[in-house]
Amino acid sequence: MNTLTETASHDTEHHHGPAKGIKRWIFTTNHKDIGTLYLWFAFIMFLVGGAMAMVIRAELFQPGLQIVEPHFFNQMTTVHGLIMVFGAVMPAFTGMANWMIPMMIGAPDMALPRMNNLSFWILPFAFLILLASLFVEGGGPAFGWTFYAPLSTTYSGDSTALFVFAVHIMGISSIMGAINVIVTIWNMRAPGMTWMKMPLFVWTWFITAYLLIAVMPVLAGAVTMVLTDKYFGTSFFNAAGGGDPVMFQHIFWFFGHPEVYIMILPAFGIISTIVPTFSRKPLFGYPSMVYATASIAFLSFIVWAHHMFTTGMPVFAELFFMYCTMLISVPTGVKVFNWVATMWRGALSFEVPMLFSIAFIVLFTLGGFSGLMLAITPVDFQYHDTYFVVAHFHYVLVTGAIFSLIAATYYWLPKWTGVMYDIGLAKLHFWCSLISVNVLFFPMHFVGLAGMPRRIPDYSIQFANWNQLISLGGFAFGLSQLIFLALVIKACRKQGEPVPAKVWDGAHGLEWEVASPAPYHTFTTPPEIK
Amino acid sequence: MANQSNANTRLVNRLLLVVVAMFGFGFALVPLYDVFCDLTGLNGRSVQRVDALAQSLVDDSRVIKIEFVTFDKTGKQMTFRPQAQYLQVHPGEMKEVTFTINNPLSHLQIVQAIPSVSPGQASLYLNKAECFCFNQQSLEPERVSEFKLKFFIDKDLPKNIEVLTLAYTLYPIEQPVVAQVLRR
Ligand code: HEM
Ligand SMILES: [Cu+2]
């Protein structure tokens, strides 16, 4: 994409800069400020959810019960999952969207700045409520992030109302965020920014936003039904009143499977941005990337029951969902192929964002393979609800979604702060993370295949050695993220070499046309796009 | 600028409509699920209620084994038993089975039995003329109550089904279930 903009003119557009003090952050409608808020919030939630994972791994360090009560263990697995999904991964992507989408399409801001402020500021309350629920009598939610009925209805504690309320707020927040993204992309593109010129990060977010408005309301419906079943005597999921607990799973996974793609499509966009930069070649097969993203989004609506193979579906349904699930690996394979083809014979260099991107491609693909194994109905009867599933979704989510977010941070952080971060620390962070994440999650495949069930605080003695190793990997991975924290704080304090507007010489896109750090207001006059 | 904000409002309204529609769709899944299960017999819940007289001719050439299974989910140590573990019946032939429930507690209990047939498809061919599962039942304290099931199997039962299982799960009705949400 070739662009002609006078970078200099933007520097003079400082006429109203940010307000001073805390009020700047509370009342801000600036997409960059809100992006920053989202990213810090997500990072804090990542550390909180991570601390819960450390409790889980400490308990599982040895067989038997030693550190926490089983009921508390269940609360930890539940709230860890909820926080990582709704508090870390999703807000982090929304933060990236806020920061980058307006700059990438040459818009001065998001289309609905006040709604943007609101959609961020209700989030902390949602998570305060969720965390507070851990301290009420009877403890917080302990039914898993999937809150299957009747665990969440008949057998849940009094905090369930708080859980439902928190999920409602999270849902409203992400729906508002998604609407904002869609409206921005439809109406705010600079003249000449045609659909097929849009950067892939913008494309993938555009499609993700549609997934969000399609399925977050269904989640809201599901928690509402849980609420009325528990407190108001309805029987949506209560067999005694004519309801059906299996129906809960259908409704939940109708939301749940598109949700997992909500957490990975923007990651595809990030990787499709970074790989060409450090291969010094344009992205291989741009149109096929767009179509692949759209087909993944479409297919994600007709595969939900692969989470339910063991609920006693008729053979026809098992086969239908098995084949549809396997079909998703075709467009996913197209993407992986295109990334590799982009690198093929490119002038590769291995800056930190590229390191994380390459790790993403390899390890996400590994997670895709274990997904394919799980998609085979007859073998899923063995793997279901074991640590094999835990290994699968952590490969796609941690080394997939989270690694892409880290890669994106290393890619755009100099643009945000105006200084190059400490590259030595960044490389240390990469190698520590890469090694520890595999020590943490790879052996889970083995114990899973050998039959270790998930979400249980105790296990048979034969799994002890692997679990010890897994826990050590877990502690190491958790500690490694503190390196990242230190690095980001350092960069935000502007400790580092100043960088030019175009931080990476192979980079393309409008965000590199504006100065570093990006001025408070950019593209108040739209850039010309050739 | 005014143009732009008009366009924004229009798009926002449309997107909000999608959000509301999808919220409704989540709830619409409930009756859709029931209709789907009824049509296909999935889930084994679509047992047919018939008039006692509406019997078809008896098909003597086939013998179907029907097994009875009972579960007590009241959590109150009730003893819930069929009078026979299974029956051999000809399709079209009306049969009667008695179930007994022992209420060991010293006060009246209200319960509801929920049936389920497997294989699910067979539930479309199981016709009940009379069943204690049609209604909530009250159990006298410290007594064994008897309940009747009168049924026949439709003679169109697919040839590949030779055995079917009829399971009843007993649930306590503590407070009257307020809304029998959208159900027959
Ligand atoms: C080739 C692509 C994929 C296939 C074939 C696939 C298949 C599956 C299957 C069959 C299960 C159910 C396993 C069971 O419970 O027995 C599953 C679980 C899961 N998958 Fe995937 N998957 C794929 C990609 C992804 C991606 C990209 C993500 C997220 C970024 C993801 C996240 C999850 C999660 C979170 C679960 C577990 C949910 C739970 O029970 O808590 N998967 N996957
Ligand atoms: Cu899925």
PDB file of C-alpha atoms in Angstrom, chain B:
ATOM      1  CA  MET B   1     -19.979  15.525   9.134  1.00  0.00           C
ATOM      2  CA  ALA B   2     -23.782  15.433   9.549  1.00  0.00           C
ATOM      3  CA  ASN B   3     -23.891  12.900   6.756  1.00  0.00           C
ATOM      4  CA  GLN B   4     -21.350  10.795   8.504  1.00  0.00           C
ATOM      5  CA  SER B   5     -23.205  10.768  11.813  1.00  0.00           C
ATOM      6  CA  ASN B   6     -26.466   9.888  10.051  1.00  0.00           C
ATOM      7  CA  ALA B   7     -24.764   6.969   8.413  1.00  0.00           C
ATOM      8  CA  ASN B   8     -23.349   5.934  11.771  1.00  0.00           C
ATOM      9  CA  THR B   9     -26.713   6.061  13.485  1.00  0.00           C
ATOM     10  CA  ARG B  10     -28.345   4.016  10.754  1.00  0.00           C
ATOM     11  CA  LEU B  11     -25.672   1.355  10.922  1.00  0.00           C
ATOM     12  CA  VAL B  12     -25.711   1.273  14.727  1.00  0.00           C
ATOM     13  CA  ASN B  13     -29.466   0.780  14.679  1.00  0.00           C
ATOM     14  CA  ARG B  14     -29.179  -2.080  12.256  1.00  0.00           C
ATOM     15  CA  LEU B  15     -26.475  -3.732  14.308  1.00  0.00           C
ATOM     16  CA  LEU B  16     -28.511  -3.313  17.479  1.00  0.00           C
ATOM     17  CA  LEU B  17     -31.354  -5.035  15.696  1.00  0.00           C
ATOM     18  CA  VAL B  18     -29.035  -7.983  15.022  1.00  0.00           C
ATOM     19  CA  VAL B  19     -28.085  -8.038  18.705  1.00  0.00           C
ATOM     20  CA  VAL B  20     -31.716  -8.065  19.825  1.00  0.00           C
ATOM     21  CA  ALA B  21     -32.601 -10.678  17.231  1.00  0.00           C
ATOM     22  CA  MET B  22     -29.766 -12.934  18.358  1.00  0.00           C
ATOM     23  CA  PHE B  23     -30.788 -12.533  21.999  1.00  0.00           C
ATOM     24  CA  GLY B  24     -34.244 -13.656  20.951  1.00  0.00           C
ATOM     25  CA  PHE B  25     -32.749 -16.447  18.904  1.00  0.00           C
ATOM     26  CA  GLY B  26     -31.028 -17.796  22.022  1.00  0.00           C
ATOM     27  CA  PHE B  27     -34.438 -18.194  23.625  1.00  0.00           C
ATOM     28  CA  ALA B  28     -36.030 -19.401  20.403  1.00  0.00           C
ATOM     29  CA  LEU B  29     -33.563 -22.274  20.509  1.00  0.00           C
ATOM     30  CA  VAL B  30     -35.599 -23.688  23.401  1.00  0.00           C
ATOM     31  CA  PRO B  31     -38.843 -24.398  21.503  1.00  0.00           C
ATOM     32  CA  LEU B  32     -36.859 -25.171  18.351  1.00  0.00           C
ATOM     33  CA  TYR B  33     -34.967 -27.806  20.281  1.00  0.00           C
ATOM     34  CA  ASP B  34     -38.222 -29.343  21.479  1.00  0.00           C
ATOM     35  CA  VAL B  35     -39.796 -29.365  18.042  1.00  0.00           C
ATOM     36  CA  PHE B  36     -36.682 -30.884  16.564  1.00  0.00           C
ATOM     37  CA  CYS B  37     -36.575 -33.580  19.225  1.00  0.00           C
ATOM     38  CA  ASP B  38     -40.267 -34.303  18.776  1.00  0.00           C
ATOM     39  CA  LEU B  39     -39.995 -34.721  15.049  1.00  0.00           C
ATOM     40  CA  THR B  40     -36.947 -36.932  15.171  1.00  0.00           C
ATOM     41  CA  GLY B  41     -37.577 -38.729  18.421  1.00  0.00           C
ATOM     42  CA  LEU B  42     -34.113 -37.672  19.573  1.00  0.00           C
ATOM     43  CA  ASN B  43     -33.684 -37.636  23.288  1.00  0.00           C
ATOM     44  CA  GLY B  44     -36.382 -40.306  23.729  1.00  0.00           C
ATOM     45  CA  ARG B  45     -38.966 -37.843  25.007  1.00  0.00           C
ATOM     46  CA  SER B  46     -41.560 -37.937  22.264  1.00  0.00           C
ATOM     47  CA  VAL B  47     -43.690 -40.719  23.677  1.00  0.00           C
ATOM     48  CA  GLN B  48     -47.134 -40.583  22.073  1.00  0.00           C
ATOM     49  CA  ARG B  49     -50.218 -40.084  24.204  1.00  0.00           C
ATOM     50  CA  VAL B  50     -53.193 -41.936  22.825  1.00  0.00           C
ATOM     51  CA  ASP B  51     -56.740 -42.781  23.578  1.00  0.00           C
ATOM     52  CA  ALA B  52     -57.075 -46.186  25.219  1.00  0.00           C
ATOM     53  CA  LEU B  53     -59.348 -47.352  22.442  1.00  0.00           C
ATOM     54  CA  ALA B  54     -57.226 -46.251  19.550  1.00  0.00           C
ATOM     55  CA  GLN B  55     -55.544 -49.617  19.169  1.00  0.00           C
ATOM     56  CA  SER B  56     -54.351 -50.880  15.886  1.00  0.00           C
ATOM     57  CA  LEU B  57     -54.307 -54.530  14.873  1.00  0.00           C
ATOM     58  CA  VAL B  58     -51.876 -56.779  16.654  1.00  0.00           C
ATOM     59  CA  ASP B  59     -48.865 -57.957  14.708  1.00  0.00           C
ATOM     60  CA  ASP B  60     -48.289 -61.504  15.999  1.00  0.00           C
ATOM     61  CA  SER B  61     -45.254 -62.080  13.838  1.00  0.00           C
ATOM     62  CA  ARG B  62     -42.979 -59.851  15.926  1.00  0.00           C
ATOM     63  CA  VAL B  63     -41.975 -59.915  19.548  1.00  0.00           C
ATOM     64  CA  ILE B  64     -40.487 -56.779  21.062  1.00  0.00           C
ATOM     65  CA  LYS B  65     -38.687 -56.764  24.346  1.00  0.00           C
ATOM     66  CA  ILE B  66     -39.399 -53.660  26.404  1.00  0.00           C
ATOM     67  CA  GLU B  67     -37.213 -53.096  29.463  1.00  0.00           C
ATOM     68  CA  PHE B  68     -38.110 -50.870  32.397  1.00  0.00           C
ATOM     69  CA  VAL B  69     -35.500 -48.872  34.237  1.00  0.00           C
ATOM     70  CA  THR B  70     -36.110 -46.584  37.200  1.00  0.00           C
ATOM     71  CA  PHE B  71     -33.994 -43.893  38.833  1.00  0.00           C
ATOM     72  CA  ASP B  72     -34.646 -42.016  42.020  1.00  0.00           C
ATOM     73  CA  LYS B  73     -33.360 -38.428  41.879  1.00  0.00           C
ATOM     74  CA  THR B  74     -35.438 -37.183  44.795  1.00  0.00           C
ATOM     75  CA  GLY B  75     -32.557 -37.644  47.192  1.00  0.00           C
ATOM     76  CA  LYS B  76     -35.057 -38.999  49.708  1.00  0.00           C
ATOM     77  CA  GLN B  77     -34.319 -42.703  49.608  1.00  0.00           C
ATOM     78  CA  MET B  78     -37.526 -43.584  47.855  1.00  0.00           C
ATOM     79  CA  THR B  79     -37.746 -47.069  46.464  1.00  0.00           C
ATOM     80  CA  PHE B  80     -38.999 -46.826  42.915  1.00  0.00           C
ATOM     81  CA  ARG B  81     -39.506 -50.172  41.160  1.00  0.00           C
ATOM     82  CA  PRO B  82     -41.229 -51.630  38.127  1.00  0.00           C
ATOM     83  CA  GLN B  83     -43.305 -54.717  38.784  1.00  0.00           C
ATOM     84  CA  ALA B  84     -41.430 -56.496  35.977  1.00  0.00           C
ATOM     85  CA  GLN B  85     -37.912 -55.871  34.684  1.00  0.00           C
ATOM     86  CA  TYR B  86     -39.126 -56.388  31.140  1.00  0.00           C
ATOM     87  CA  LEU B  87     -42.060 -57.562  29.053  1.00  0.00           C
ATOM     88  CA  GLN B  88     -42.263 -59.333  25.710  1.00  0.00           C
ATOM     89  CA  VAL B  89     -44.965 -57.750  23.634  1.00  0.00           C
ATOM     90  CA  HIS B  90     -46.430 -57.931  20.134  1.00  0.00           C
ATOM     91  CA  PRO B  91     -46.704 -54.610  18.339  1.00  0.00           C
ATOM     92  CA  GLY B  92     -50.261 -53.333  18.650  1.00  0.00           C
ATOM     93  CA  GLU B  93     -50.961 -55.256  21.834  1.00  0.00           C
ATOM     94  CA  MET B  94     -52.108 -53.196  24.847  1.00  0.00           C
ATOM     95  CA  LYS B  95     -50.154 -53.967  28.024  1.00  0.00           C
ATOM     96  CA  GLU B  96     -50.208 -52.802  31.587  1.00  0.00           C
ATOM     97  CA  VAL B  97     -47.331 -52.511  34.096  1.00  0.00           C
ATOM     98  CA  THR B  98     -47.388 -51.386  37.688  1.00  0.00           C
ATOM     99  CA  PHE B  99     -44.670 -49.290  39.295  1.00  0.00           C
ATOM    100  CA  THR B 100     -44.301 -48.935  43.043  1.00  0.00           C
ATOM    101  CA  ILE B 101     -42.859 -46.034  44.973  1.00  0.00           C
ATOM    102  CA  ASN B 102     -42.139 -46.291  48.664  1.00  0.00           C
ATOM    103  CA  ASN B 103     -42.134 -42.993  50.528  1.00  0.00           C
ATOM    104  CA  PRO B 104     -40.171 -43.642  53.740  1.00  0.00           C
ATOM    105  CA  LEU B 105     -40.685 -40.117  55.064  1.00  0.00           C
ATOM    106  CA  SER B 106     -43.275 -39.081  57.586  1.00  0.00           C
ATOM    107  CA  HIS B 107     -44.881 -36.465  55.392  1.00  0.00           C
ATOM    108  CA  LEU B 108     -46.536 -36.226  52.021  1.00  0.00           C
ATOM    109  CA  GLN B 109     -44.225 -35.942  49.007  1.00  0.00           C
ATOM    110  CA  ILE B 110     -44.950 -34.619  45.558  1.00  0.00           C
ATOM    111  CA  VAL B 111     -42.974 -36.157  42.725  1.00  0.00           C
ATOM    112  CA  GLN B 112     -42.829 -36.148  38.975  1.00  0.00           C
ATOM    113  CA  ALA B 113     -41.560 -39.044  36.880  1.00  0.00           C
ATOM    114  CA  ILE B 114     -39.863 -38.109  33.612  1.00  0.00           C
ATOM    115  CA  PRO B 115     -39.718 -40.792  30.916  1.00  0.00           C
ATOM    116  CA  SER B 116     -36.999 -41.397  28.378  1.00  0.00           C
ATOM    117  CA  VAL B 117     -36.889 -44.039  25.682  1.00  0.00           C
ATOM    118  CA  SER B 118     -33.859 -45.452  23.986  1.00  0.00           C
ATOM    119  CA  PRO B 119     -33.163 -45.812  21.191  1.00  0.00           C
ATOM    120  CA  GLY B 120     -34.602 -42.336  20.804  1.00  0.00           C
ATOM    121  CA  GLN B 121     -36.271 -43.160  17.515  1.00  0.00           C
ATOM    122  CA  ALA B 122     -38.399 -45.815  19.206  1.00  0.00           C
ATOM    123  CA  SER B 123     -40.070 -43.162  21.353  1.00  0.00           C
ATOM    124  CA  LEU B 124     -42.078 -42.149  18.285  1.00  0.00           C
ATOM    125  CA  TYR B 125     -43.689 -45.606  18.277  1.00  0.00           C
ATOM    126  CA  LEU B 126     -44.393 -46.010  21.969  1.00  0.00           C
ATOM    127  CA  ASN B 127     -48.010 -45.098  22.632  1.00  0.00           C
ATOM    128  CA  LYS B 128     -49.193 -44.518  26.163  1.00  0.00           C
ATOM    129  CA  ALA B 129     -52.852 -44.676  27.012  1.00  0.00           C
ATOM    130  CA  GLU B 130     -52.335 -44.103  30.695  1.00  0.00           C
ATOM    131  CA  CYS B 131     -49.269 -43.104  32.631  1.00  0.00           C
ATOM    132  CA  PHE B 132     -48.439 -41.816  36.093  1.00  0.00           C
ATOM    133  CA  CYS B 133     -45.864 -39.640  34.351  1.00  0.00           C
ATOM    134  CA  PHE B 134     -48.586 -37.508  32.791  1.00  0.00           C
ATOM    135  CA  ASN B 135     -49.065 -35.747  36.118  1.00  0.00           C
ATOM    136  CA  GLN B 136     -47.336 -34.922  39.350  1.00  0.00           C
ATOM    137  CA  GLN B 137     -48.105 -37.558  41.959  1.00  0.00           C
ATOM    138  CA  SER B 138     -48.467 -37.227  45.688  1.00  0.00           C
ATOM    139  CA  LEU B 139     -47.049 -39.966  47.842  1.00  0.00           C
ATOM    140  CA  GLU B 140     -48.676 -40.731  51.175  1.00  0.00           C
ATOM    141  CA  PRO B 141     -46.188 -40.780  54.080  1.00  0.00           C
ATOM    142  CA  GLU B 142     -44.632 -44.112  55.013  1.00  0.00           C
ATOM    143  CA  ARG B 143     -46.517 -46.029  52.406  1.00  0.00           C
ATOM    144  CA  VAL B 144     -45.984 -47.855  49.159  1.00  0.00           C
ATOM    145  CA  SER B 145     -48.017 -46.305  46.366  1.00  0.00           C
ATOM    146  CA  GLU B 146     -48.828 -48.108  43.122  1.00  0.00           C
ATOM    147  CA  PHE B 147     -48.963 -46.485  39.726  1.00  0.00           C
ATOM    148  CA  LYS B 148     -50.103 -47.756  36.365  1.00  0.00           C
ATOM    149  CA  LEU B 149     -48.702 -47.527  32.891  1.00  0.00           C
ATOM    150  CA  LYS B 150     -50.849 -48.701  29.952  1.00  0.00           C
ATOM    151  CA  PHE B 151     -49.155 -48.738  26.588  1.00  0.00           C
ATOM    152  CA  PHE B 152     -48.827 -50.403  23.228  1.00  0.00           C
ATOM    153  CA  ILE B 153     -46.111 -50.329  20.612  1.00  0.00           C
ATOM    154  CA  ASP B 154     -47.021 -49.103  17.179  1.00  0.00           C
ATOM    155  CA  LYS B 155     -46.822 -51.864  14.602  1.00  0.00           C
ATOM    156  CA  ASP B 156     -44.856 -49.527  12.308  1.00  0.00           C
ATOM    157  CA  LEU B 157     -41.898 -49.760  14.672  1.00  0.00           C
ATOM    158  CA  PRO B 158     -38.831 -49.996  12.402  1.00  0.00           C
ATOM    159  CA  LYS B 159     -37.744 -53.591  11.834  1.00  0.00           C
ATOM    160  CA  ASN B 160     -34.253 -53.047  13.196  1.00  0.00           C
ATOM    161  CA  ILE B 161     -35.543 -52.234  16.684  1.00  0.00           C
ATOM    162  CA  GLU B 162     -36.112 -55.382  18.715  1.00  0.00           C
ATOM    163  CA  VAL B 163     -35.386 -54.131  22.203  1.00  0.00           C
ATOM    164  CA  LEU B 164     -36.347 -50.838  23.696  1.00  0.00           C
ATOM    165  CA  THR B 165     -35.759 -49.379  27.103  1.00  0.00           C
ATOM    166  CA  LEU B 166     -38.176 -47.150  28.929  1.00  0.00           C
ATOM    167  CA  ALA B 167     -36.523 -45.251  31.756  1.00  0.00           C
ATOM    168  CA  TYR B 168     -38.258 -43.214  34.421  1.00  0.00           C
ATOM    169  CA  THR B 169     -36.478 -40.710  36.601  1.00  0.00           C
ATOM    170  CA  LEU B 170     -38.253 -39.523  39.693  1.00  0.00           C
ATOM    171  CA  TYR B 171     -37.810 -35.849  40.632  1.00  0.00           C
ATOM    172  CA  PRO B 172     -38.997 -34.109  43.775  1.00  0.00           C
ATOM    173  CA  ILE B 173     -41.379 -31.219  43.312  1.00  0.00           C
ATOM    174  CA  GLU B 174     -40.484 -28.947  46.185  1.00  0.00           C
ATOM    175  CA  GLN B 175     -42.168 -25.769  45.254  1.00  0.00           C
ATOM    176  CA  PRO B 176     -44.595 -26.017  42.376  1.00  0.00           C
ATOM    177  CA  VAL B 177     -42.653 -25.464  39.199  1.00  0.00           C
ATOM    178  CA  VAL B 178     -43.772 -22.014  38.194  1.00  0.00           C
ATOM    179  CA  ALA B 179     -43.421 -21.927  34.494  1.00  0.00           C
ATOM    180  CA  GLN B 180     -43.545 -25.068  32.442  1.00  0.00           C
ATOM    181  CA  VAL B 181     -41.601 -22.979  30.014  1.00  0.00           C
ATOM    182  CA  LEU B 182     -43.020 -23.109  26.546  1.00  0.00           C
ATOM    183  CA  ARG B 183     -43.766 -26.775  26.802  1.00  0.00           C
ATOM    184  CA  ARG B 184     -46.688 -28.956  25.978  1.00  0.00           C
TER     185      ARG B 184
END
